[in-house]
């Protein structure tokens, strides 16, 4: 038995360095981890800012459709004022030289008449003539362009209630 023990002991002594320590030639190579590239975040498409629709403008007085825009007739400080507006009801410059207005009255047999000329703002026509109440009548408006011949103009009839 001694021989067997000695043989086992010798074998252990011989194999001990192989089992006790790591030997690089017997180990498989350890793969070095390759760094994974961090994904760059894809930029999100920017949303266009949501535009709130513009509220339509406000026409002073009675609105009168005209071509692609509007007219507004009102009595301001006792005088007629005729304003001009685009399709979105925003004020625009007057494109006529003057306007002639006439309407029936109950205090005389003939119609009352007035000529409106450009006001200081350039966006309306007005007259210094004071309009007497009551303000409920059929108003006849004739727009006259600069250089237009007598009797030509753009007519409008309005049921005026001021």
PDB file of C-alpha atoms in Angstrom, residues 1-66:
ATOM      1  CA  UNK A   1       0.000   0.000   0.000  1.00  0.00           C
ATOM      2  CA  UNK A   2       2.893   2.232   0.529  1.00  0.00           C
ATOM      3  CA  UNK A   3       3.716   2.132  -3.077  1.00  0.00           C
ATOM      4  CA  UNK A   4       0.294   3.084  -4.080  1.00  0.00           C
ATOM      5  CA  UNK A   5       0.266   5.918  -1.617  1.00  0.00           C
ATOM      6  CA  UNK A   6       3.630   7.100  -2.721  1.00  0.00           C
ATOM      7  CA  UNK A   7       2.603   6.852  -6.309  1.00  0.00           C
ATOM      8  CA  UNK A   8      -0.588   8.813  -5.660  1.00  0.00           C
ATOM      9  CA  UNK A   9       1.357  11.363  -3.672  1.00  0.00           C
ATOM     10  CA  UNK A  10       3.881  11.788  -6.446  1.00  0.00           C
ATOM     11  CA  UNK A  11       1.172  12.079  -9.002  1.00  0.00           C
ATOM     12  CA  UNK A  12      -0.485  14.724  -6.919  1.00  0.00           C
ATOM     13  CA  UNK A  13       2.742  16.606  -6.539  1.00  0.00           C
ATOM     14  CA  UNK A  14       3.271  16.470 -10.263  1.00  0.00           C
ATOM     15  CA  UNK A  15      -0.259  17.515 -11.218  1.00  0.00           C
ATOM     16  CA  UNK A  16      -0.745  20.062  -8.417  1.00  0.00           C
ATOM     17  CA  UNK A  17       0.755  22.958 -10.301  1.00  0.00           C
ATOM     18  CA  UNK A  18      -1.572  22.271 -13.232  1.00  0.00           C
ATOM     19  CA  UNK A  19      -4.685  22.208 -11.046  1.00  0.00           C
ATOM     20  CA  UNK A  20      -3.735  24.810  -8.461  1.00  0.00           C
ATOM     21  CA  UNK A  21      -2.704  27.582 -10.832  1.00  0.00           C
ATOM     22  CA  UNK A  22      -4.165  28.697 -14.037  1.00  0.00           C
ATOM     23  CA  UNK A  23      -2.039  27.929 -16.984  1.00  0.00           C
ATOM     24  CA  UNK A  24      -2.613  30.241 -19.884  1.00  0.00           C
ATOM     25  CA  UNK A  25      -1.825  27.748 -22.547  1.00  0.00           C
ATOM     26  CA  UNK A  26      -4.664  25.471 -21.444  1.00  0.00           C
ATOM     27  CA  UNK A  27      -7.300  28.194 -21.075  1.00  0.00           C
ATOM     28  CA  UNK A  28      -9.328  29.307 -24.048  1.00  0.00           C
ATOM     29  CA  UNK A  29      -8.754  32.942 -24.980  1.00  0.00           C
ATOM     30  CA  UNK A  30     -11.177  35.331 -23.323  1.00  0.00           C
ATOM     31  CA  UNK A  31     -12.834  37.449 -25.920  1.00  0.00           C
ATOM     32  CA  UNK A  32     -12.422  41.133 -25.248  1.00  0.00           C
ATOM     33  CA  UNK A  33     -15.808  42.802 -25.282  1.00  0.00           C
ATOM     34  CA  UNK A  34     -16.209  45.123 -28.190  1.00  0.00           C
ATOM     35  CA  UNK A  35     -17.778  48.365 -27.139  1.00  0.00           C
ATOM     36  CA  UNK A  36     -21.239  48.634 -28.564  1.00  0.00           C
ATOM     37  CA  UNK A  37     -21.777  52.027 -30.036  1.00  0.00           C
ATOM     38  CA  UNK A  38     -24.413  53.943 -28.171  1.00  0.00           C
ATOM     39  CA  UNK A  39     -27.181  54.654 -30.610  1.00  0.00           C
ATOM     40  CA  UNK A  40     -27.532  58.321 -31.322  1.00  0.00           C
ATOM     41  CA  UNK A  41     -31.107  59.306 -30.802  1.00  0.00           C
ATOM     42  CA  UNK A  42     -32.783  60.084 -34.053  1.00  0.00           C
ATOM     43  CA  UNK A  43     -34.030  63.627 -33.938  1.00  0.00           C
ATOM     44  CA  UNK A  44     -37.775  63.816 -33.906  1.00  0.00           C
ATOM     45  CA  UNK A  45     -39.240  65.904 -36.636  1.00  0.00           C
ATOM     46  CA  UNK A  46     -40.280  69.225 -35.217  1.00  0.00           C
ATOM     47  CA  UNK A  47     -43.952  69.802 -35.347  1.00  0.00           C
ATOM     48  CA  UNK A  48     -44.962  73.014 -36.960  1.00  0.00           C
ATOM     49  CA  UNK A  49     -46.477  75.277 -34.370  1.00  0.00           C
ATOM     50  CA  UNK A  50     -50.210  75.070 -34.505  1.00  0.00           C
ATOM     51  CA  UNK A  51     -51.501  78.388 -35.703  1.00  0.00           C
ATOM     52  CA  UNK A  52     -54.776  79.397 -34.276  1.00  0.00           C
ATOM     53  CA  UNK A  53     -57.032  80.680 -36.971  1.00  0.00           C
ATOM     54  CA  UNK A  54     -57.346  84.413 -36.835  1.00  0.00           C
ATOM     55  CA  UNK A  55     -60.709  85.520 -35.659  1.00  0.00           C
ATOM     56  CA  UNK A  56     -62.529  87.420 -38.351  1.00  0.00           C
ATOM     57  CA  UNK A  57     -62.389  91.167 -38.039  1.00  0.00           C
ATOM     58  CA  UNK A  58     -65.318  93.243 -36.912  1.00  0.00           C
ATOM     59  CA  UNK A  59     -67.117  95.537 -39.298  1.00  0.00           C
ATOM     60  CA  UNK A  60     -68.255  98.811 -37.778  1.00  0.00           C
ATOM     61  CA  UNK A  61     -71.908  99.492 -38.486  1.00  0.00           C
ATOM     62  CA  UNK A  62     -73.893  97.641 -41.109  1.00  0.00           C
ATOM     63  CA  UNK A  63     -71.893  95.194 -43.260  1.00  0.00           C
ATOM     64  CA  UNK A  64     -72.379  95.486 -47.023  1.00  0.00           C
ATOM     65  CA  UNK A  65     -70.831  92.753 -49.231  1.00  0.00           C
ATOM     66  CA  UNK A  66     -68.755  94.238 -52.036  1.00  0.00           C
TER      67      UNK A  66
END
